[in-house]
PDB file of C-alpha atoms in Angstrom:
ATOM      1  CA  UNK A   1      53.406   5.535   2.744  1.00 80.00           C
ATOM      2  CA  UNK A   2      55.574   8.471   1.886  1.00 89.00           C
ATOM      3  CA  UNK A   3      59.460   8.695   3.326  1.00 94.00           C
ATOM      4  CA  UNK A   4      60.236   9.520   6.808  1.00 96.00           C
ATOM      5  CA  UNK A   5      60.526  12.824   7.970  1.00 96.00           C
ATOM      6  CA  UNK A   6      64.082  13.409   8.832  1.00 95.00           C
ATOM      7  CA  UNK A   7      64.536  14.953  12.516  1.00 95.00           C
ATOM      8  CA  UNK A   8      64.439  18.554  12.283  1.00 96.00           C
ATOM      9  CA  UNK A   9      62.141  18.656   9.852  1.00 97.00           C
ATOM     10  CA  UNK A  10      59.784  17.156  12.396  1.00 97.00           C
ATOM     11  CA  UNK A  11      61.071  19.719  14.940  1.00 97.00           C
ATOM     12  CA  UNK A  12      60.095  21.768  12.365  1.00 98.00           C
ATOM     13  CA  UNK A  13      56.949  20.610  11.774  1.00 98.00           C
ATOM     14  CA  UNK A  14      55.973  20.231  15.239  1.00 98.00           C
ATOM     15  CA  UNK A  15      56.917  23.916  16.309  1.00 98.00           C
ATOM     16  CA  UNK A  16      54.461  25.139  13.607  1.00 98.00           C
ATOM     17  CA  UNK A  17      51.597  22.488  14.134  1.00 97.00           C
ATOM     18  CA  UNK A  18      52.286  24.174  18.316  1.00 98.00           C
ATOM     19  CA  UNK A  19      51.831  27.568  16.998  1.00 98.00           C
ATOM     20  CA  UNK A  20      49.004  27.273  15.063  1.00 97.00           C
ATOM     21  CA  UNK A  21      46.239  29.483  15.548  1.00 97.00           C
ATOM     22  CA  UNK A  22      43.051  28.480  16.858  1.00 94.00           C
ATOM     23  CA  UNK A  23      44.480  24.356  17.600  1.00 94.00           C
ATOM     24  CA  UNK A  24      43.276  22.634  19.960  1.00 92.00           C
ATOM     25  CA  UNK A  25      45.125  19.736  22.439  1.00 95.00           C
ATOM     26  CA  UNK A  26      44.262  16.284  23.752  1.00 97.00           C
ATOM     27  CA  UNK A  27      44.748  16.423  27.116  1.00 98.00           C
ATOM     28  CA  UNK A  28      44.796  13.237  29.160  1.00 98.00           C
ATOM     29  CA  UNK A  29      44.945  12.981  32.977  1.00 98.00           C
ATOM     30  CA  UNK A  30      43.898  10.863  35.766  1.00 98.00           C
ATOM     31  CA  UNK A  31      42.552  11.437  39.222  1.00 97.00           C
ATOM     32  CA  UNK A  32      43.465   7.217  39.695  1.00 97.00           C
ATOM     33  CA  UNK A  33      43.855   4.177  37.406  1.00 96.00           C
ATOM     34  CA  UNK A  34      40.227   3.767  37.228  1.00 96.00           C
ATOM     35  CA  UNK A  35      40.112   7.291  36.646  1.00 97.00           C
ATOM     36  CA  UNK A  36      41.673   8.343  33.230  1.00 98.00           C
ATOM     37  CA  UNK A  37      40.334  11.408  31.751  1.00 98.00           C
ATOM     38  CA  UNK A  38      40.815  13.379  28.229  1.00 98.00           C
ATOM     39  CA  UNK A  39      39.047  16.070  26.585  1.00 95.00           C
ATOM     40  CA  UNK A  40      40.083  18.912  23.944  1.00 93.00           C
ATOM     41  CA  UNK A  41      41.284  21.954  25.153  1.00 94.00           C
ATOM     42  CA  UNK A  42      42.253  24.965  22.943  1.00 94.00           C
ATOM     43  CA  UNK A  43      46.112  25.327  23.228  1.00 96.00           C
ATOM     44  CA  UNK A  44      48.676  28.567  23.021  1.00 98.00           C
ATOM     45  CA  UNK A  45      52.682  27.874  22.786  1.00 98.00           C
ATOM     46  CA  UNK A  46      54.229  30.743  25.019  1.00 98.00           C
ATOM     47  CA  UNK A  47      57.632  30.412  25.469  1.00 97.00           C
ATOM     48  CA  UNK A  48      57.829  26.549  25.246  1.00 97.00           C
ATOM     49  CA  UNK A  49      55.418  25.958  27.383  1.00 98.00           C
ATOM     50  CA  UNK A  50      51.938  24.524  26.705  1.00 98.00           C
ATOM     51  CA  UNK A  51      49.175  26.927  28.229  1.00 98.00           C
ATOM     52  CA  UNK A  52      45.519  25.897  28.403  1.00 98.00           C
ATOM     53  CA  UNK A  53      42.614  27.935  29.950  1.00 98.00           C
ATOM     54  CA  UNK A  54      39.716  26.290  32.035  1.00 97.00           C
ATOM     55  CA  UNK A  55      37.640  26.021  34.734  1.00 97.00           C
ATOM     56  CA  UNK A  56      40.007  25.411  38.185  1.00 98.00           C
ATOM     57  CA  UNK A  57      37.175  22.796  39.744  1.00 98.00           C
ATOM     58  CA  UNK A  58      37.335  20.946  36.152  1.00 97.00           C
ATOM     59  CA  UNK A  59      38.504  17.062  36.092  1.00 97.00           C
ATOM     60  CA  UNK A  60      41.984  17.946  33.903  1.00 98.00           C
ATOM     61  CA  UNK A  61      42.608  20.608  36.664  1.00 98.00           C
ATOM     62  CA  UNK A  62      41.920  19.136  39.593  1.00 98.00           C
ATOM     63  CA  UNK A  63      43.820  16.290  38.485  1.00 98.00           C
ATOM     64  CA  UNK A  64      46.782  18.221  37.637  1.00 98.00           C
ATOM     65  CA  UNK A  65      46.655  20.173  40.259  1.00 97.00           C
ATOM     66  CA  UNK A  66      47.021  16.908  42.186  1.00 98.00           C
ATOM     67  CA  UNK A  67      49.285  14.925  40.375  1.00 97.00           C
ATOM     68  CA  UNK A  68      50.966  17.405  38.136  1.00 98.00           C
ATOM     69  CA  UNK A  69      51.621  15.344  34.900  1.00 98.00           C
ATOM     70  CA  UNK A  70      49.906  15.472  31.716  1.00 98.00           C
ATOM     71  CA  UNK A  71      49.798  13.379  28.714  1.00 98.00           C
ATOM     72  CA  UNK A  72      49.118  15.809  25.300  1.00 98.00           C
ATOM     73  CA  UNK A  73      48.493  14.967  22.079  1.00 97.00           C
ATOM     74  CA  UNK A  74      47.930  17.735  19.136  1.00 96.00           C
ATOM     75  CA  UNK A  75      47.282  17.054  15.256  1.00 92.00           C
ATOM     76  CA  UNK A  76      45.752  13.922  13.785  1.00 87.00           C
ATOM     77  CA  UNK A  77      46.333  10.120  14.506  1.00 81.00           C
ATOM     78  CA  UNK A  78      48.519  10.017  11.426  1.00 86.00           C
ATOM     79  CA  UNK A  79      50.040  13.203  12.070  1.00 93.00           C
ATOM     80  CA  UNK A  80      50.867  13.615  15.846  1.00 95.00           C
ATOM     81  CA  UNK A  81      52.303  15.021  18.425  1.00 97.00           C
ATOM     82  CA  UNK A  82      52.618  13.150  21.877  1.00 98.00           C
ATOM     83  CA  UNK A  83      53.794  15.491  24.526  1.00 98.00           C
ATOM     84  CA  UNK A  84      54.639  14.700  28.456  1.00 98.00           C
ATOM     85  CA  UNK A  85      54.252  17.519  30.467  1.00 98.00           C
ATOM     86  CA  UNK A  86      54.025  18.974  33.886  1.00 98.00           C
ATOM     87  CA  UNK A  87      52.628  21.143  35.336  1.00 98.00           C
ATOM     88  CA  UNK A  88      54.366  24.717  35.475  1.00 98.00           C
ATOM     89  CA  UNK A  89      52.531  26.998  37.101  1.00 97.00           C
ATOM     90  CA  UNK A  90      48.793  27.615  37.849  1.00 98.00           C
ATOM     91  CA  UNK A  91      47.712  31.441  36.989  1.00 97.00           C
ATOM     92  CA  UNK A  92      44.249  33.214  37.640  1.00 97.00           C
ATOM     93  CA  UNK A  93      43.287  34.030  34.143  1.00 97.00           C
ATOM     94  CA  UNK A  94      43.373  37.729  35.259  1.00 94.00           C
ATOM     95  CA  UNK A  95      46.429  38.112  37.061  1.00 95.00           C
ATOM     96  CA  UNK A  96      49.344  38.060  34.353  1.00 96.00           C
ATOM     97  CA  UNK A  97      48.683  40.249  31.851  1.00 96.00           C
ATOM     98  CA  UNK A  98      51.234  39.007  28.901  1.00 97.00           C
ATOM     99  CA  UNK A  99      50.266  35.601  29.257  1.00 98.00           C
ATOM    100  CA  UNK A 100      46.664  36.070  28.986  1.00 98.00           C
ATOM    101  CA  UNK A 101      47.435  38.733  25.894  1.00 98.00           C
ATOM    102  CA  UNK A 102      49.920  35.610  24.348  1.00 98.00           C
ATOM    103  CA  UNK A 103      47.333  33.042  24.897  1.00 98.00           C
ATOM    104  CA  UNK A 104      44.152  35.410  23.086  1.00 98.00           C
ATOM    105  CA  UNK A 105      46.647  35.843  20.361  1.00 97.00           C
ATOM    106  CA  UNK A 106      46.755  31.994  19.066  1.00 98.00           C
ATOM    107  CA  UNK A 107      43.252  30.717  20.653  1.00 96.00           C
ATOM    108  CA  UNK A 108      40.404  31.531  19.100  1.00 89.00           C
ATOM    109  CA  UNK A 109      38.606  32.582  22.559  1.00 93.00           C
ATOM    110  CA  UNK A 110      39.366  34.563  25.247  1.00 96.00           C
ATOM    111  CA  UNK A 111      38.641  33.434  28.866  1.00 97.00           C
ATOM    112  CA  UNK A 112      40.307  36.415  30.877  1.00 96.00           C
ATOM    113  CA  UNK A 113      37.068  37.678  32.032  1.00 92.00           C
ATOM    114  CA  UNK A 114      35.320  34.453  33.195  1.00 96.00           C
ATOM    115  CA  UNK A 115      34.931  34.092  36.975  1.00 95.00           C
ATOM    116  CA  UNK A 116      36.360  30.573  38.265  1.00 96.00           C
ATOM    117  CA  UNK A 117      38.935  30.429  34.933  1.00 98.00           C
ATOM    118  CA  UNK A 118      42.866  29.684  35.245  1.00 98.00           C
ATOM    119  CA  UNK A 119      45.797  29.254  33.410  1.00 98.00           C
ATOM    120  CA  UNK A 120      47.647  25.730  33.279  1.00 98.00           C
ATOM    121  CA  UNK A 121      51.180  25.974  32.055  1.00 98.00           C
ATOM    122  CA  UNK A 122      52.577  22.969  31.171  1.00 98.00           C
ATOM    123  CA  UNK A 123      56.269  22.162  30.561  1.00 98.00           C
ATOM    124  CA  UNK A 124      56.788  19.863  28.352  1.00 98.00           C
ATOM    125  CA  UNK A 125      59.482  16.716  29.397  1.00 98.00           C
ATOM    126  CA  UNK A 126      59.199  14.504  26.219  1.00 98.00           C
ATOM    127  CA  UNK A 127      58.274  15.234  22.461  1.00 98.00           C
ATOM    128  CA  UNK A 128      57.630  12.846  20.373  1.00 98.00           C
ATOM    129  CA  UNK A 129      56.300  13.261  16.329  1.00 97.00           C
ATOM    130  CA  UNK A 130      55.134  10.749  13.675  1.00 96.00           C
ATOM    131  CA  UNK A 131      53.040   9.739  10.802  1.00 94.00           C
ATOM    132  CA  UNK A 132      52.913   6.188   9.994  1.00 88.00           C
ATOM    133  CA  UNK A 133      54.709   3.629  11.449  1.00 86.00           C
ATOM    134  CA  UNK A 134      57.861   4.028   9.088  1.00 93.00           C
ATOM    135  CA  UNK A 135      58.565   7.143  11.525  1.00 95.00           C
ATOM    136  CA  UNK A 136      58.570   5.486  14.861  1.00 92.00           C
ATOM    137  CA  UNK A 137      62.411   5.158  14.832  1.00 93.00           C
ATOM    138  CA  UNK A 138      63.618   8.951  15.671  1.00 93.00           C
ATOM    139  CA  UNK A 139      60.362  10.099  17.038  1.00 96.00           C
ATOM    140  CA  UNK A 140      61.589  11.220  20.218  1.00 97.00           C
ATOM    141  CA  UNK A 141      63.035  15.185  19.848  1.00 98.00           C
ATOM    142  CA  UNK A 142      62.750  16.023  23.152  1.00 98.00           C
ATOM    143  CA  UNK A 143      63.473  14.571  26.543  1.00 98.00           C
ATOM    144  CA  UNK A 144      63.913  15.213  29.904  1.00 98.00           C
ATOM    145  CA  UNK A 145      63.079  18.681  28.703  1.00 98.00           C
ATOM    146  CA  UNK A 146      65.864  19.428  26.572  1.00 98.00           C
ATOM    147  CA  UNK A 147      65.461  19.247  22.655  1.00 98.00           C
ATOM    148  CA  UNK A 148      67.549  16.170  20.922  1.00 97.00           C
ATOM    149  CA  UNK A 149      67.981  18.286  17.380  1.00 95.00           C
TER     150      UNK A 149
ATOM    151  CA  UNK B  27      28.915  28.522  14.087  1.00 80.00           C
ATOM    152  CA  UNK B  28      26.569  25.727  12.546  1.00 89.00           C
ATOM    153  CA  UNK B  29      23.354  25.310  14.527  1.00 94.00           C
ATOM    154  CA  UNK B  30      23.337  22.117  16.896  1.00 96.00           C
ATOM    155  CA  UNK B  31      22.133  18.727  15.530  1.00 96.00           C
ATOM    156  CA  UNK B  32      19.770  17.138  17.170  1.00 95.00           C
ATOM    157  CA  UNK B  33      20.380  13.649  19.098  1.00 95.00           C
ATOM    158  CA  UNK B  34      19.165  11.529  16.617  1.00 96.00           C
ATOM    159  CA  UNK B  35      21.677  13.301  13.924  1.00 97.00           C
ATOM    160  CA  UNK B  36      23.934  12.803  16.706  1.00 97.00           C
ATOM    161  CA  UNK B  37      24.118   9.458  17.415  1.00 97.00           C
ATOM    162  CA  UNK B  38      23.614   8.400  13.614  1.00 98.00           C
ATOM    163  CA  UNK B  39      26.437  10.770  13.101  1.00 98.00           C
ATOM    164  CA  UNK B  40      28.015   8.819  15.906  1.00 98.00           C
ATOM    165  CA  UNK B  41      27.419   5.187  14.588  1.00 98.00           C
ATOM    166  CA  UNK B  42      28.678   6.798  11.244  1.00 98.00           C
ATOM    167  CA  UNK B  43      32.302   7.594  12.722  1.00 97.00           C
ATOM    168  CA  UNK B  44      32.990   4.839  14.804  1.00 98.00           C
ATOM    169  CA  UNK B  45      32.261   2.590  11.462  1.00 98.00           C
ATOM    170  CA  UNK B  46      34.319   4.398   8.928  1.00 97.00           C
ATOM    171  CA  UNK B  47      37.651   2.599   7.910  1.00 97.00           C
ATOM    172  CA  UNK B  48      40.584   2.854   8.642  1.00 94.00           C
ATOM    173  CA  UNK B  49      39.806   5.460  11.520  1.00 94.00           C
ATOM    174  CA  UNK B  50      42.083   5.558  14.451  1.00 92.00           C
ATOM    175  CA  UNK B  51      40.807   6.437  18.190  1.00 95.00           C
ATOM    176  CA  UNK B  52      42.587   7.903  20.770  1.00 97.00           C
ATOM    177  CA  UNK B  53      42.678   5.457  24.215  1.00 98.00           C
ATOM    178  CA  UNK B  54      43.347   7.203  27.492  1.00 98.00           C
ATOM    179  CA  UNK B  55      44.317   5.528  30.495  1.00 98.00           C
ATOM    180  CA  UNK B  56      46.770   5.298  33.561  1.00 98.00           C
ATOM    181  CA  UNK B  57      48.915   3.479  35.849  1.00 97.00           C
ATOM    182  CA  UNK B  58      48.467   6.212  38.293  1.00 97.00           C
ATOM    183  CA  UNK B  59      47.152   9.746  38.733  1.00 96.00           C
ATOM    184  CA  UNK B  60      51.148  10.791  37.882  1.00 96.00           C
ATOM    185  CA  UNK B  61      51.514   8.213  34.695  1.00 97.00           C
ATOM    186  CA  UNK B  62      48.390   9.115  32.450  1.00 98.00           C
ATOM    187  CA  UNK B  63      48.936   7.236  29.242  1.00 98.00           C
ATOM    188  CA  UNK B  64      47.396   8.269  25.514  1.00 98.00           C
ATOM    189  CA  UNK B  65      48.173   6.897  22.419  1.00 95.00           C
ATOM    190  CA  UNK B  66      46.144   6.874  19.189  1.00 93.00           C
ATOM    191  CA  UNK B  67      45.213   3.357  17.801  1.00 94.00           C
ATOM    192  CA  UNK B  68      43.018   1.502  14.604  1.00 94.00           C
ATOM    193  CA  UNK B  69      39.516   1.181  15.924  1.00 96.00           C
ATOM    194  CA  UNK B  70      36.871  -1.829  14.934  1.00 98.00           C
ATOM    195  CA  UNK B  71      33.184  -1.170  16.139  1.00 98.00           C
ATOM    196  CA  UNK B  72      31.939  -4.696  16.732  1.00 98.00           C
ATOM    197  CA  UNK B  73      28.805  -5.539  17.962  1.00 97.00           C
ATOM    198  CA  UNK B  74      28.499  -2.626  19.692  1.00 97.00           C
ATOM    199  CA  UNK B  75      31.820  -2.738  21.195  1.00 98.00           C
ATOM    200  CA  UNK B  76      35.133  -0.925  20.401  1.00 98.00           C
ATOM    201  CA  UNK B  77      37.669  -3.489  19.369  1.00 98.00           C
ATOM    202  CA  UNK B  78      41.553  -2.309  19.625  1.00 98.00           C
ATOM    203  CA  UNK B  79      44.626  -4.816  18.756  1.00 98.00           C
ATOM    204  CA  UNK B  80      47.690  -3.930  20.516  1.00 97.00           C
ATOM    205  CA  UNK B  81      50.949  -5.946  22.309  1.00 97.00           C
ATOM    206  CA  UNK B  82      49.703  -7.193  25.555  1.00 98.00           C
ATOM    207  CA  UNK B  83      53.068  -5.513  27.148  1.00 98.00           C
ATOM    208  CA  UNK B  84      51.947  -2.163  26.072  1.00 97.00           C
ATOM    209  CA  UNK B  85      51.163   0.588  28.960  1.00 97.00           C
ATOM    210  CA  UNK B  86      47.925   0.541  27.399  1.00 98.00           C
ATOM    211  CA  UNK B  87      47.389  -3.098  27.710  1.00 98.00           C
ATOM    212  CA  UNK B  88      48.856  -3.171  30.607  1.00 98.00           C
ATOM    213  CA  UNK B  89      46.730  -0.079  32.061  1.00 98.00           C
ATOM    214  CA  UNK B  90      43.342  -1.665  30.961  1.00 98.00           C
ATOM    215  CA  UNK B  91      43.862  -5.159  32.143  1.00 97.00           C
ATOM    216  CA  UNK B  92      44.532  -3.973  35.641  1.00 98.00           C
ATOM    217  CA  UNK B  93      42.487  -0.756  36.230  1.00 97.00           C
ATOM    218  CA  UNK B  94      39.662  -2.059  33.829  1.00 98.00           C
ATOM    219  CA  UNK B  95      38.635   1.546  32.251  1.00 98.00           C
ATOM    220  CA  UNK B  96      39.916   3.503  29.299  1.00 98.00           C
ATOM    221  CA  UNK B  97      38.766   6.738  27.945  1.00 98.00           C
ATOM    222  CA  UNK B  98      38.129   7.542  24.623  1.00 98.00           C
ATOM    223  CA  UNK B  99      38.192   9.805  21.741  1.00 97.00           C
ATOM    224  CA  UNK B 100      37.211   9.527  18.278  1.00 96.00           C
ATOM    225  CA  UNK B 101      36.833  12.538  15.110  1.00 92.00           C
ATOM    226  CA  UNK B 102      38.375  15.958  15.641  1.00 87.00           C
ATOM    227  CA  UNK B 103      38.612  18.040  18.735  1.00 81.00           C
ATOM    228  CA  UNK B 104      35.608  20.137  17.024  1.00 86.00           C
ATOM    229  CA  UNK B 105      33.571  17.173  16.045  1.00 93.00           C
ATOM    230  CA  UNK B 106      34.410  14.615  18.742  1.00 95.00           C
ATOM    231  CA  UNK B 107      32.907  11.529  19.879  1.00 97.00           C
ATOM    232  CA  UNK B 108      34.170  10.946  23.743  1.00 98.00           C
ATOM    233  CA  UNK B 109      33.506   7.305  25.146  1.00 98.00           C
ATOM    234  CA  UNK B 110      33.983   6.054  28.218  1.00 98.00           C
ATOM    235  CA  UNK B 111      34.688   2.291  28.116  1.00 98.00           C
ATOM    236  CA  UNK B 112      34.934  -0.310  30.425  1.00 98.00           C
ATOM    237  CA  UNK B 113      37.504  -4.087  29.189  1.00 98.00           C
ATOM    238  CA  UNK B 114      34.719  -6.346  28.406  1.00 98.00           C
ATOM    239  CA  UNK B 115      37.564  -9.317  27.320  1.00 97.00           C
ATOM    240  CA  UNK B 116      41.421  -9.737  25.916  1.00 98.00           C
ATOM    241  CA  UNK B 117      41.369 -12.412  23.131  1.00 97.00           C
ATOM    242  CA  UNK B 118      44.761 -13.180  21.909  1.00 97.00           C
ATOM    243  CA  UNK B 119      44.606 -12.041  18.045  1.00 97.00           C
ATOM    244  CA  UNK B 120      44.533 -15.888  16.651  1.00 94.00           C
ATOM    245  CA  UNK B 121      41.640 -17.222  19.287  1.00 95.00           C
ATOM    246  CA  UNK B 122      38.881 -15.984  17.959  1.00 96.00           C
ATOM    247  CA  UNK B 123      38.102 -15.929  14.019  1.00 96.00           C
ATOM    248  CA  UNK B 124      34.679 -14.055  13.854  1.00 97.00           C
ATOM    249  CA  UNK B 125      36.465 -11.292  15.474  1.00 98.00           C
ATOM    250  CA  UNK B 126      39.765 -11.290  13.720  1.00 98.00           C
ATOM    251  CA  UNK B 127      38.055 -11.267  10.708  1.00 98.00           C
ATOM    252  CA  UNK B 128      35.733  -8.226  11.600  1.00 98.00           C
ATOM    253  CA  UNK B 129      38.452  -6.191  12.823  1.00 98.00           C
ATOM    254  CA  UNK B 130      40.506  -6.738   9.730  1.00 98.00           C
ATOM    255  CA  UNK B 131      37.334  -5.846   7.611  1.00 97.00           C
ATOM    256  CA  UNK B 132      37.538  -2.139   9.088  1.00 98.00           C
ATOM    257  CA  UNK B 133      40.789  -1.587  10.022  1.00 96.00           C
ATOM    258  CA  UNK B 134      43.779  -0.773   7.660  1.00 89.00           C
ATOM    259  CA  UNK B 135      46.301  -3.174   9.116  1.00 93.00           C
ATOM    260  CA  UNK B 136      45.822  -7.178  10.326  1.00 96.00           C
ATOM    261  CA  UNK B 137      47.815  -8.398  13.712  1.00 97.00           C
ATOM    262  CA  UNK B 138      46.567 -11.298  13.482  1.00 96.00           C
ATOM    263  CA  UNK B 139      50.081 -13.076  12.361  1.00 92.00           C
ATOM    264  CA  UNK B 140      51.905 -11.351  14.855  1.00 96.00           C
ATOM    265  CA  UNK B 141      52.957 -12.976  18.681  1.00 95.00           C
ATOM    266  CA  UNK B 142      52.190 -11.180  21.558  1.00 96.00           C
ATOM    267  CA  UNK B 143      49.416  -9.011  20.236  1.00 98.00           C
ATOM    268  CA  UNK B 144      46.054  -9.261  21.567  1.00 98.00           C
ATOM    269  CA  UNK B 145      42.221  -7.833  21.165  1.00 98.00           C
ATOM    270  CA  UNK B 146      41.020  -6.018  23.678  1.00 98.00           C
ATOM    271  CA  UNK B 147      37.286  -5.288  23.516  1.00 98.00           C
ATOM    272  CA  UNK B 148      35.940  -2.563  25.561  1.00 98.00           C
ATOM    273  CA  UNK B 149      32.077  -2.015  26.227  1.00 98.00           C
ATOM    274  CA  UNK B 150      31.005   1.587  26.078  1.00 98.00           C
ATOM    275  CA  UNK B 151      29.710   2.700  29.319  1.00 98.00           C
ATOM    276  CA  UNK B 152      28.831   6.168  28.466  1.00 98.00           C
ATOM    277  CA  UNK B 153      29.131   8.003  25.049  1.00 98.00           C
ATOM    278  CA  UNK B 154      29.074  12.001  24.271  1.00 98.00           C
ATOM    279  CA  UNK B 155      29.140  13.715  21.023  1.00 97.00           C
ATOM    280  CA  UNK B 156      29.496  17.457  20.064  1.00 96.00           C
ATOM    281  CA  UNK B 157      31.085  19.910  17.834  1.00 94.00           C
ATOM    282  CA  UNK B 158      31.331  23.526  19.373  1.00 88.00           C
ATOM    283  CA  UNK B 159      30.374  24.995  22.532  1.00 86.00           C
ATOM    284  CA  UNK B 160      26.585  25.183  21.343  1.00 93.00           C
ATOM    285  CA  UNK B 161      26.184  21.095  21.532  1.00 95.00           C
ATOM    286  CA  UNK B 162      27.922  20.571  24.892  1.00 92.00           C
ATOM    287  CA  UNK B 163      23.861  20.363  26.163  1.00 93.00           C
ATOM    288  CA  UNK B 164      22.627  17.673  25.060  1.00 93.00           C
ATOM    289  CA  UNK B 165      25.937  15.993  23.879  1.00 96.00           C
ATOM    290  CA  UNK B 166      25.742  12.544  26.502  1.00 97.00           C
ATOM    291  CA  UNK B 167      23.808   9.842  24.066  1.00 98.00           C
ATOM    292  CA  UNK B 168      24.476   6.788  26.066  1.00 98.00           C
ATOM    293  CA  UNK B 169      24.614   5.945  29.903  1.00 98.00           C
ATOM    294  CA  UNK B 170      24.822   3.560  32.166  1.00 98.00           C
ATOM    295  CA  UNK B 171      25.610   1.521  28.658  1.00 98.00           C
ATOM    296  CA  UNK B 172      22.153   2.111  27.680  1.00 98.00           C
ATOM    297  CA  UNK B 173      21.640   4.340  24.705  1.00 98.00           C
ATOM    298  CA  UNK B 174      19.097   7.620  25.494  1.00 97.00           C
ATOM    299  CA  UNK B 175      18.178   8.511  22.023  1.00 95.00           C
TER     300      UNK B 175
END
């Protein structure tokens, strides 16, 4: 197991896995307790925010349209980021022109003309990064929306 | 983009991943439609079943023995293997020795020694595989628990 990370090189490291192109997100939500949903979603940083394009009658967007929290998750098991967000705003995937031009940049699609399409942006409340278990202690660099380092 | 597989590839392909050791999965559930839960744990494939060992006061735990349902994830975002599962049984980790020892064999860590950690084992209910966009038909290979191909 190699040495822990120290904390802003894990702020570091999580700012460039965010900004990656073409990455996509685990994005778990629920529409009730028997209800939990997830899926992979193709992810764009913009201005700390999470954004994520798809289809407004979808399961992760009805049910954050509903409840307006979402668990996140990008990178590997051993190599994570777990994110709790809300929901921002909800944006027709026409209608704002710099976000839709800041999202094509870093996905590897481009949903702006697709009828039915919308923007989720997600602010993120809690960060947390680790590896292996020897990184657990300090893994939290964000919370209640403000970064810790 | 790499033509689709066919289902058979698919679900050997399938069988293939949730067998490989030392792979984590990622477990979705919730408390609520606001408190959606996700965190990524070792995975044993059992008799057909997905076998996770976690502390019984875990949201997780906690999550699954009350609503009954998690949702899963195993592989990549662009070679994914989505499962929805349903708690078959909790088995504290020193009960039952077949299954102690079969988790073990697979995963990369043993909780067996440790108080307060359980098995949960969670019955597949319905199980989809794909890569890209070009395998979403054609990607559900089990329903109703029954596999289709």
């Amino acid at each position: 197991m190699a040495a822990p990370r120290d904390r802003e090189t894990r702020k570091l490291d999580t700012l460039n896995m965010l900004t990656t192109p073409a990455i996509d997100i685990w994005v778990a939500t629920a529409a009730a307790p028997s209800e939990p949903h997830l899926v992979p979603l193709s992810l764009a940083w913009i201005d700390e925010r999470v954004v994520i394009a798809l289809e407004a009658s979808s399961p992760t967007a009805r049910n954050l349209s509903a409840s307006g929290v979402a668990r996140l998750a990008v990178g590997r098991t051993r190599d994570v980021v777990m994110i709790d967000a809300v929901l921002d705003r909800t944006v027709d995937v026409a209608a704002d022109e710099a976000l839709g031009a800041a999202y094509v940049a870093q996905a590897d699609w481009d949903p702006r003309g697709l009828t039915g399409y919308v923007f989720l942006v997600l602010r993120p409340v809690r960060i947390q990064a680790w590896r292996e278990s020897n990184e657990i202690p300090g893994r939290t660099l964000m919370r209640d929306g403000a970064w810790l380092v």
